[in-house]
Amino acid sequence: MKIIIFAIALLLITASSLPNNLAFAENNGLVLSGDSGFVIKKDGLRFLLSHALTDTKDSFWDQIKNTDTIGKYYKVKKSSNYFMCLIDYSSKYTFETHLLMELTPTGKLIKSQRFFHGHSACCWNNYYEGFNKTGNYFSLKTCGTGSGYCGSYLYIFKNILPQDQQKAIPESYWSTFGENAQSLNSILEFKGNQLVVHYELEIGKLDDSTNFNVDSTKRFDAKFYFKNNKWITPDSAKFDGLDVW
């Protein structure tokens, strides 16, 4: 009997001394390493479920394969933590959302914020490409939707904040009304705490084959300044008449 008790005690001591990252990997199937990486559904969904950030009952999770990539992460140099973004198909929300999270190097969840799109994530090319890192900034795009409309809006940040505490920057949109159509595209140029966005607006018509025939092109720049975790622009008047905001 003493031998059995001793063996049990030894097992308890050994388990309690396991490193946190090993316990994290065994419990959640998610290990972050390097400067960046991708997360597949099998690991990401297990992580979200373990933190009650999603559910699978009557959800759309079954539309994604276990081996599909549903998110990615980047290391934050100043803290060695990670920012990670995963898509969520919980039945709690009518359409897909994206979860932006901060984790320690050992995988402990520090904070999470949910970002919402319009009727769908129409401006994402897949489950993960809308989350990126540029220089000292991170960016997450959300999609505006409507009849014949899909727009892309960028949240550019250094710290994870709620969506309603930030100001999004218009990135692009496609808009149609009957045969009339508009296409807005942009290129971003960072200069310290200043961001210059070079816009190109094409206006034209759709023919019977839904080809976009451009009648006119307008190019303009807008400057944005990063103050108090928000991007402020003195050039808002340049967006008058466009399908933004």
PDB file of C-alpha atoms in Angstrom:
ATOM      1  CA  MET A   1       0.000   0.000   0.000  1.00  0.00           C
ATOM      2  CA  LYS A   2       2.852   2.406   0.828  1.00  0.00           C
ATOM      3  CA  ILE A   3       4.402   1.723  -2.570  1.00  0.00           C
ATOM      4  CA  ILE A   4       1.125   2.579  -4.330  1.00  0.00           C
ATOM      5  CA  ILE A   5       0.697   5.811  -2.347  1.00  0.00           C
ATOM      6  CA  PHE A   6       4.274   6.804  -3.097  1.00  0.00           C
ATOM      7  CA  ALA A   7       3.782   6.123  -6.823  1.00  0.00           C
ATOM      8  CA  ILE A   8       0.650   8.273  -6.923  1.00  0.00           C
ATOM      9  CA  ALA A   9       2.403  11.114  -5.094  1.00  0.00           C
ATOM     10  CA  LEU A  10       5.315  10.909  -7.517  1.00  0.00           C
ATOM     11  CA  LEU A  11       2.956  11.145 -10.480  1.00  0.00           C
ATOM     12  CA  LEU A  12       1.249  14.228  -9.004  1.00  0.00           C
ATOM     13  CA  ILE A  13       4.563  15.968  -8.361  1.00  0.00           C
ATOM     14  CA  THR A  14       5.789  15.191 -11.882  1.00  0.00           C
ATOM     15  CA  ALA A  15       2.575  16.463 -13.495  1.00  0.00           C
ATOM     16  CA  SER A  16       2.666  19.702 -11.495  1.00  0.00           C
ATOM     17  CA  SER A  17       6.245  20.358 -12.575  1.00  0.00           C
ATOM     18  CA  LEU A  18       5.544  20.094 -16.328  1.00  0.00           C
ATOM     19  CA  PRO A  19       6.374  23.303 -18.221  1.00  0.00           C
ATOM     20  CA  ASN A  20       3.365  25.480 -19.099  1.00  0.00           C
ATOM     21  CA  ASN A  21       3.952  25.254 -22.835  1.00  0.00           C
ATOM     22  CA  LEU A  22       3.800  21.439 -22.717  1.00  0.00           C
ATOM     23  CA  ALA A  23       0.520  21.499 -20.812  1.00  0.00           C
ATOM     24  CA  PHE A  24      -0.785  24.079 -23.259  1.00  0.00           C
ATOM     25  CA  ALA A  25       0.143  21.938 -26.240  1.00  0.00           C
ATOM     26  CA  GLU A  26      -1.457  18.825 -24.769  1.00  0.00           C
ATOM     27  CA  ASN A  27      -4.686  20.583 -23.728  1.00  0.00           C
ATOM     28  CA  ASN A  28      -5.262  22.807 -26.732  1.00  0.00           C
ATOM     29  CA  GLY A  29      -3.141  21.461 -29.568  1.00  0.00           C
ATOM     30  CA  LEU A  30      -1.743  24.898 -30.356  1.00  0.00           C
ATOM     31  CA  VAL A  31       1.937  25.855 -30.229  1.00  0.00           C
ATOM     32  CA  LEU A  32       3.200  29.247 -31.458  1.00  0.00           C
ATOM     33  CA  SER A  33       6.814  29.656 -32.513  1.00  0.00           C
ATOM     34  CA  GLY A  34       9.020  31.798 -34.717  1.00  0.00           C
ATOM     35  CA  ASP A  35       8.131  35.263 -35.981  1.00  0.00           C
ATOM     36  CA  SER A  36       4.882  34.168 -37.652  1.00  0.00           C
ATOM     37  CA  GLY A  37       2.863  31.131 -38.579  1.00  0.00           C
ATOM     38  CA  PHE A  38      -0.482  29.647 -39.560  1.00  0.00           C
ATOM     39  CA  VAL A  39      -3.166  27.812 -37.589  1.00  0.00           C
ATOM     40  CA  ILE A  40      -5.274  24.981 -38.992  1.00  0.00           C
ATOM     41  CA  LYS A  41      -8.875  24.347 -37.984  1.00  0.00           C
ATOM     42  CA  LYS A  42      -8.126  21.255 -35.890  1.00  0.00           C
ATOM     43  CA  ASP A  43      -5.829  23.222 -33.562  1.00  0.00           C
ATOM     44  CA  GLY A  44      -7.539  26.608 -33.746  1.00  0.00           C
ATOM     45  CA  LEU A  45     -11.035  25.318 -33.041  1.00  0.00           C
ATOM     46  CA  ARG A  46      -9.783  23.320 -30.049  1.00  0.00           C
ATOM     47  CA  PHE A  47      -8.156  26.485 -28.700  1.00  0.00           C
ATOM     48  CA  LEU A  48     -11.297  28.601 -29.178  1.00  0.00           C
ATOM     49  CA  LEU A  49     -13.495  25.973 -27.548  1.00  0.00           C
ATOM     50  CA  SER A  50     -11.141  25.664 -24.577  1.00  0.00           C
ATOM     51  CA  HIS A  51     -11.539  29.417 -23.934  1.00  0.00           C
ATOM     52  CA  ALA A  52     -15.300  29.506 -24.614  1.00  0.00           C
ATOM     53  CA  LEU A  53     -14.772  31.825 -27.595  1.00  0.00           C
ATOM     54  CA  THR A  54     -16.885  29.729 -29.982  1.00  0.00           C
ATOM     55  CA  ASP A  55     -19.337  26.849 -30.103  1.00  0.00           C
ATOM     56  CA  THR A  56     -20.091  24.123 -32.608  1.00  0.00           C
ATOM     57  CA  LYS A  57     -23.810  23.489 -31.994  1.00  0.00           C
ATOM     58  CA  ASP A  58     -25.818  24.442 -35.106  1.00  0.00           C
ATOM     59  CA  SER A  59     -22.736  26.288 -36.356  1.00  0.00           C
ATOM     60  CA  PHE A  60     -21.058  26.466 -39.744  1.00  0.00           C
ATOM     61  CA  TRP A  61     -17.770  24.948 -38.563  1.00  0.00           C
ATOM     62  CA  ASP A  62     -18.520  21.718 -40.442  1.00  0.00           C
ATOM     63  CA  GLN A  63     -18.080  23.598 -43.725  1.00  0.00           C
ATOM     64  CA  ILE A  64     -14.327  23.813 -43.057  1.00  0.00           C
ATOM     65  CA  LYS A  65     -11.935  20.851 -43.241  1.00  0.00           C
ATOM     66  CA  ASN A  66      -9.800  20.072 -40.175  1.00  0.00           C
ATOM     67  CA  THR A  67      -6.676  20.694 -42.260  1.00  0.00           C
ATOM     68  CA  ASP A  68      -7.827  24.085 -43.615  1.00  0.00           C
ATOM     69  CA  THR A  69      -5.940  27.162 -42.405  1.00  0.00           C
ATOM     70  CA  ILE A  70      -8.268  29.374 -40.349  1.00  0.00           C
ATOM     71  CA  GLY A  71      -5.812  31.961 -39.035  1.00  0.00           C
ATOM     72  CA  LYS A  72      -2.288  33.167 -38.517  1.00  0.00           C
ATOM     73  CA  TYR A  73      -0.127  34.858 -35.919  1.00  0.00           C
ATOM     74  CA  TYR A  74       2.795  37.290 -35.589  1.00  0.00           C
ATOM     75  CA  LYS A  75       5.305  37.883 -32.815  1.00  0.00           C
ATOM     76  CA  VAL A  76       5.179  41.269 -31.081  1.00  0.00           C
ATOM     77  CA  LYS A  77       8.830  42.289 -30.786  1.00  0.00           C
ATOM     78  CA  LYS A  78       8.491  44.628 -27.808  1.00  0.00           C
ATOM     79  CA  SER A  79       6.951  41.935 -25.568  1.00  0.00           C
ATOM     80  CA  SER A  80       7.706  38.611 -27.319  1.00  0.00           C
ATOM     81  CA  ASN A  81       3.959  37.911 -27.117  1.00  0.00           C
ATOM     82  CA  TYR A  82       1.935  36.965 -30.160  1.00  0.00           C
ATOM     83  CA  PHE A  83      -1.025  38.554 -31.916  1.00  0.00           C
ATOM     84  CA  MET A  84      -3.232  35.903 -33.491  1.00  0.00           C
ATOM     85  CA  CYS A  85      -6.355  36.160 -35.643  1.00  0.00           C
ATOM     86  CA  LEU A  86      -8.799  33.276 -36.172  1.00  0.00           C
ATOM     87  CA  ILE A  87     -12.104  33.140 -38.018  1.00  0.00           C
ATOM     88  CA  ASP A  88     -15.170  32.104 -36.030  1.00  0.00           C
ATOM     89  CA  TYR A  89     -18.259  30.343 -37.381  1.00  0.00           C
ATOM     90  CA  SER A  90     -20.212  30.208 -34.126  1.00  0.00           C
ATOM     91  CA  SER A  91     -24.008  29.986 -34.453  1.00  0.00           C
ATOM     92  CA  LYS A  92     -24.233  32.882 -32.003  1.00  0.00           C
ATOM     93  CA  TYR A  93     -23.596  35.282 -34.877  1.00  0.00           C
ATOM     94  CA  THR A  94     -25.468  35.368 -38.173  1.00  0.00           C
ATOM     95  CA  PHE A  95     -22.293  35.663 -40.216  1.00  0.00           C
ATOM     96  CA  GLU A  96     -18.630  34.864 -39.718  1.00  0.00           C
ATOM     97  CA  THR A  97     -16.565  37.042 -37.402  1.00  0.00           C
ATOM     98  CA  HIS A  98     -12.834  37.283 -36.720  1.00  0.00           C
ATOM     99  CA  LEU A  99     -11.212  37.036 -33.306  1.00  0.00           C
ATOM    100  CA  LEU A 100      -8.079  39.036 -32.607  1.00  0.00           C
ATOM    101  CA  MET A 101      -6.089  37.747 -29.620  1.00  0.00           C
ATOM    102  CA  GLU A 102      -2.877  38.311 -27.685  1.00  0.00           C
ATOM    103  CA  LEU A 103      -1.031  35.287 -26.272  1.00  0.00           C
ATOM    104  CA  THR A 104       2.134  34.809 -24.230  1.00  0.00           C
ATOM    105  CA  PRO A 105       5.026  32.784 -25.708  1.00  0.00           C
ATOM    106  CA  THR A 106       3.770  29.807 -23.644  1.00  0.00           C
ATOM    107  CA  GLY A 107       0.318  30.048 -25.158  1.00  0.00           C
ATOM    108  CA  LYS A 108      -1.606  31.753 -22.365  1.00  0.00           C
ATOM    109  CA  LEU A 109      -4.471  33.911 -23.630  1.00  0.00           C
ATOM    110  CA  ILE A 110      -4.102  37.516 -22.439  1.00  0.00           C
ATOM    111  CA  LYS A 111      -6.971  39.234 -24.237  1.00  0.00           C
ATOM    112  CA  SER A 112      -9.337  38.824 -27.160  1.00  0.00           C
ATOM    113  CA  GLN A 113     -11.535  41.131 -29.230  1.00  0.00           C
ATOM    114  CA  ARG A 114     -14.168  40.191 -31.785  1.00  0.00           C
ATOM    115  CA  PHE A 115     -14.384  42.055 -35.098  1.00  0.00           C
ATOM    116  CA  PHE A 116     -17.549  42.127 -37.165  1.00  0.00           C
ATOM    117  CA  HIS A 117     -18.161  42.428 -40.902  1.00  0.00           C
ATOM    118  CA  GLY A 118     -21.331  43.334 -42.761  1.00  0.00           C
ATOM    119  CA  HIS A 119     -23.351  40.411 -44.097  1.00  0.00           C
ATOM    120  CA  SER A 120     -20.188  38.421 -44.858  1.00  0.00           C
ATOM    121  CA  ALA A 121     -16.401  38.630 -45.094  1.00  0.00           C
ATOM    122  CA  CYS A 122     -16.686  39.373 -48.818  1.00  0.00           C
ATOM    123  CA  CYS A 123     -13.364  41.260 -48.945  1.00  0.00           C
ATOM    124  CA  TRP A 124     -11.301  38.303 -47.614  1.00  0.00           C
ATOM    125  CA  ASN A 125      -9.816  35.962 -50.230  1.00  0.00           C
ATOM    126  CA  ASN A 126      -9.675  33.117 -47.694  1.00  0.00           C
ATOM    127  CA  TYR A 127     -10.075  32.540 -43.940  1.00  0.00           C
ATOM    128  CA  TYR A 128      -6.863  34.296 -42.861  1.00  0.00           C
ATOM    129  CA  GLU A 129      -5.344  36.684 -45.420  1.00  0.00           C
ATOM    130  CA  GLY A 130      -6.944  39.844 -43.983  1.00  0.00           C
ATOM    131  CA  PHE A 131      -4.656  39.914 -40.936  1.00  0.00           C
ATOM    132  CA  ASN A 132      -1.148  41.227 -41.598  1.00  0.00           C
ATOM    133  CA  LYS A 133       1.898  42.956 -40.168  1.00  0.00           C
ATOM    134  CA  THR A 134       3.621  45.949 -41.747  1.00  0.00           C
ATOM    135  CA  GLY A 135       6.638  47.422 -39.965  1.00  0.00           C
ATOM    136  CA  ASN A 136       5.654  48.204 -36.366  1.00  0.00           C
ATOM    137  CA  TYR A 137       1.930  47.964 -37.114  1.00  0.00           C
ATOM    138  CA  PHE A 138      -0.590  45.171 -37.429  1.00  0.00           C
ATOM    139  CA  SER A 139      -3.689  45.375 -39.604  1.00  0.00           C
ATOM    140  CA  LEU A 140      -7.049  43.637 -39.764  1.00  0.00           C
ATOM    141  CA  LYS A 141      -9.588  44.342 -42.465  1.00  0.00           C
ATOM    142  CA  THR A 142     -13.344  44.190 -42.106  1.00  0.00           C
ATOM    143  CA  CYS A 143     -15.849  44.137 -44.931  1.00  0.00           C
ATOM    144  CA  GLY A 144     -18.740  46.429 -45.640  1.00  0.00           C
ATOM    145  CA  THR A 145     -21.548  44.790 -47.586  1.00  0.00           C
ATOM    146  CA  GLY A 146     -24.722  45.737 -49.404  1.00  0.00           C
ATOM    147  CA  SER A 147     -26.644  45.180 -52.591  1.00  0.00           C
ATOM    148  CA  GLY A 148     -23.964  45.168 -55.301  1.00  0.00           C
ATOM    149  CA  TYR A 149     -21.385  46.397 -52.802  1.00  0.00           C
ATOM    150  CA  CYS A 150     -18.311  44.989 -51.079  1.00  0.00           C
ATOM    151  CA  GLY A 151     -15.879  47.286 -49.277  1.00  0.00           C
ATOM    152  CA  SER A 152     -12.656  46.750 -47.349  1.00  0.00           C
ATOM    153  CA  TYR A 153     -11.789  48.784 -44.233  1.00  0.00           C
ATOM    154  CA  LEU A 154      -8.476  48.532 -42.394  1.00  0.00           C
ATOM    155  CA  TYR A 155      -7.919  48.657 -38.651  1.00  0.00           C
ATOM    156  CA  ILE A 156      -4.219  49.414 -38.193  1.00  0.00           C
ATOM    157  CA  PHE A 157      -2.904  49.153 -34.644  1.00  0.00           C
ATOM    158  CA  LYS A 158      -0.045  48.498 -32.244  1.00  0.00           C
ATOM    159  CA  ASN A 159      -2.231  47.262 -29.378  1.00  0.00           C
ATOM    160  CA  ILE A 160      -5.356  45.134 -29.429  1.00  0.00           C
ATOM    161  CA  LEU A 161      -8.402  47.320 -28.773  1.00  0.00           C
ATOM    162  CA  PRO A 162     -12.154  46.857 -29.279  1.00  0.00           C
ATOM    163  CA  GLN A 163     -13.398  47.537 -32.781  1.00  0.00           C
ATOM    164  CA  ASP A 164     -15.545  50.485 -31.668  1.00  0.00           C
ATOM    165  CA  GLN A 165     -12.559  52.206 -30.048  1.00  0.00           C
ATOM    166  CA  GLN A 166     -10.702  52.484 -33.340  1.00  0.00           C
ATOM    167  CA  LYS A 167     -11.229  54.221 -36.669  1.00  0.00           C
ATOM    168  CA  ALA A 168     -11.015  52.170 -39.825  1.00  0.00           C
ATOM    169  CA  ILE A 169      -9.267  53.371 -42.968  1.00  0.00           C
ATOM    170  CA  PRO A 170     -11.035  52.815 -46.313  1.00  0.00           C
ATOM    171  CA  GLU A 171      -8.944  50.453 -48.420  1.00  0.00           C
ATOM    172  CA  SER A 172     -11.080  49.496 -51.410  1.00  0.00           C
ATOM    173  CA  TYR A 173     -14.588  48.799 -52.648  1.00  0.00           C
ATOM    174  CA  TRP A 174     -16.600  47.525 -55.598  1.00  0.00           C
ATOM    175  CA  SER A 175     -19.995  49.126 -56.081  1.00  0.00           C
ATOM    176  CA  THR A 176     -22.671  48.619 -58.743  1.00  0.00           C
ATOM    177  CA  PHE A 177     -26.054  50.212 -59.308  1.00  0.00           C
ATOM    178  CA  GLY A 178     -27.734  48.963 -62.454  1.00  0.00           C
ATOM    179  CA  GLU A 179     -25.153  49.271 -65.210  1.00  0.00           C
ATOM    180  CA  ASN A 180     -23.141  51.901 -63.320  1.00  0.00           C
ATOM    181  CA  ALA A 181     -20.087  50.698 -61.412  1.00  0.00           C
ATOM    182  CA  GLN A 182     -17.204  52.047 -59.330  1.00  0.00           C
ATOM    183  CA  SER A 183     -13.961  50.445 -58.234  1.00  0.00           C
ATOM    184  CA  LEU A 184     -11.730  51.972 -55.528  1.00  0.00           C
ATOM    185  CA  ASN A 185      -8.242  50.607 -54.849  1.00  0.00           C
ATOM    186  CA  SER A 186      -5.348  51.856 -52.753  1.00  0.00           C
ATOM    187  CA  ILE A 187      -1.663  51.514 -51.913  1.00  0.00           C
ATOM    188  CA  LEU A 188      -0.445  52.232 -48.356  1.00  0.00           C
ATOM    189  CA  GLU A 189       2.799  54.055 -47.590  1.00  0.00           C
ATOM    190  CA  PHE A 190       3.951  54.295 -43.946  1.00  0.00           C
ATOM    191  CA  LYS A 191       6.138  57.206 -42.821  1.00  0.00           C
ATOM    192  CA  GLY A 192       6.637  56.848 -39.063  1.00  0.00           C
ATOM    193  CA  ASN A 193       3.344  57.733 -37.364  1.00  0.00           C
ATOM    194  CA  GLN A 194       2.005  59.040 -40.658  1.00  0.00           C
ATOM    195  CA  LEU A 195       0.266  56.950 -43.289  1.00  0.00           C
ATOM    196  CA  VAL A 196      -0.209  58.127 -46.853  1.00  0.00           C
ATOM    197  CA  VAL A 197      -2.817  56.201 -48.820  1.00  0.00           C
ATOM    198  CA  HIS A 198      -2.691  56.493 -52.602  1.00  0.00           C
ATOM    199  CA  TYR A 199      -6.195  55.956 -53.991  1.00  0.00           C
ATOM    200  CA  GLU A 200      -7.397  55.197 -57.495  1.00  0.00           C
ATOM    201  CA  LEU A 201     -11.118  55.433 -58.306  1.00  0.00           C
ATOM    202  CA  GLU A 202     -12.401  53.993 -61.571  1.00  0.00           C
ATOM    203  CA  ILE A 203     -15.918  54.885 -62.752  1.00  0.00           C
ATOM    204  CA  GLY A 204     -17.639  53.108 -65.576  1.00  0.00           C
ATOM    205  CA  LYS A 205     -20.385  50.763 -66.714  1.00  0.00           C
ATOM    206  CA  LEU A 206     -21.068  47.047 -66.908  1.00  0.00           C
ATOM    207  CA  ASP A 207     -21.955  45.625 -70.316  1.00  0.00           C
ATOM    208  CA  ASP A 208     -24.222  42.669 -71.021  1.00  0.00           C
ATOM    209  CA  SER A 209     -21.356  40.292 -70.200  1.00  0.00           C
ATOM    210  CA  THR A 210     -20.773  42.081 -66.843  1.00  0.00           C
ATOM    211  CA  ASN A 211     -17.422  43.389 -68.068  1.00  0.00           C
ATOM    212  CA  PHE A 212     -16.355  46.632 -66.374  1.00  0.00           C
ATOM    213  CA  ASN A 213     -15.720  49.335 -68.943  1.00  0.00           C
ATOM    214  CA  VAL A 214     -13.906  52.284 -67.352  1.00  0.00           C
ATOM    215  CA  ASP A 215     -15.042  55.742 -68.436  1.00  0.00           C
ATOM    216  CA  SER A 216     -12.927  57.844 -66.076  1.00  0.00           C
ATOM    217  CA  THR A 217     -10.184  57.472 -63.480  1.00  0.00           C
ATOM    218  CA  LYS A 218      -9.512  59.694 -60.469  1.00  0.00           C
ATOM    219  CA  ARG A 219      -6.358  59.515 -58.352  1.00  0.00           C
ATOM    220  CA  PHE A 220      -5.824  61.217 -55.003  1.00  0.00           C
ATOM    221  CA  ASP A 221      -3.821  60.849 -51.780  1.00  0.00           C
ATOM    222  CA  ALA A 222      -5.067  61.007 -48.208  1.00  0.00           C
ATOM    223  CA  LYS A 223      -2.882  61.435 -45.132  1.00  0.00           C
ATOM    224  CA  PHE A 224      -3.643  59.727 -41.826  1.00  0.00           C
ATOM    225  CA  TYR A 225      -1.945  60.389 -38.469  1.00  0.00           C
ATOM    226  CA  PHE A 226      -1.741  57.903 -35.596  1.00  0.00           C
ATOM    227  CA  LYS A 227      -2.849  59.653 -32.385  1.00  0.00           C
ATOM    228  CA  ASN A 228      -4.217  58.055 -29.216  1.00  0.00           C
ATOM    229  CA  ASN A 229      -4.431  54.681 -30.948  1.00  0.00           C
ATOM    230  CA  LYS A 230      -6.581  56.117 -33.740  1.00  0.00           C
ATOM    231  CA  TRP A 231      -5.877  57.164 -37.309  1.00  0.00           C
ATOM    232  CA  ILE A 232      -7.044  60.734 -37.903  1.00  0.00           C
ATOM    233  CA  THR A 233      -7.182  62.367 -41.320  1.00  0.00           C
ATOM    234  CA  PRO A 234      -7.500  66.039 -42.292  1.00  0.00           C
ATOM    235  CA  ASP A 235      -8.450  64.854 -45.793  1.00  0.00           C
ATOM    236  CA  SER A 236     -11.913  63.448 -45.071  1.00  0.00           C
ATOM    237  CA  ALA A 237     -13.474  65.831 -47.605  1.00  0.00           C
ATOM    238  CA  LYS A 238     -11.694  63.909 -50.364  1.00  0.00           C
ATOM    239  CA  PHE A 239     -14.026  60.976 -49.696  1.00  0.00           C
ATOM    240  CA  ASP A 240     -17.194  62.994 -50.267  1.00  0.00           C
ATOM    241  CA  GLY A 241     -19.412  61.289 -52.827  1.00  0.00           C
ATOM    242  CA  LEU A 242     -17.637  57.935 -52.475  1.00  0.00           C
ATOM    243  CA  ASP A 243     -19.177  54.770 -51.047  1.00  0.00           C
ATOM    244  CA  VAL A 244     -17.097  54.844 -47.847  1.00  0.00           C
ATOM    245  CA  TRP A 245     -18.094  55.347 -44.225  1.00  0.00           C
TER     246      TRP A 245
END
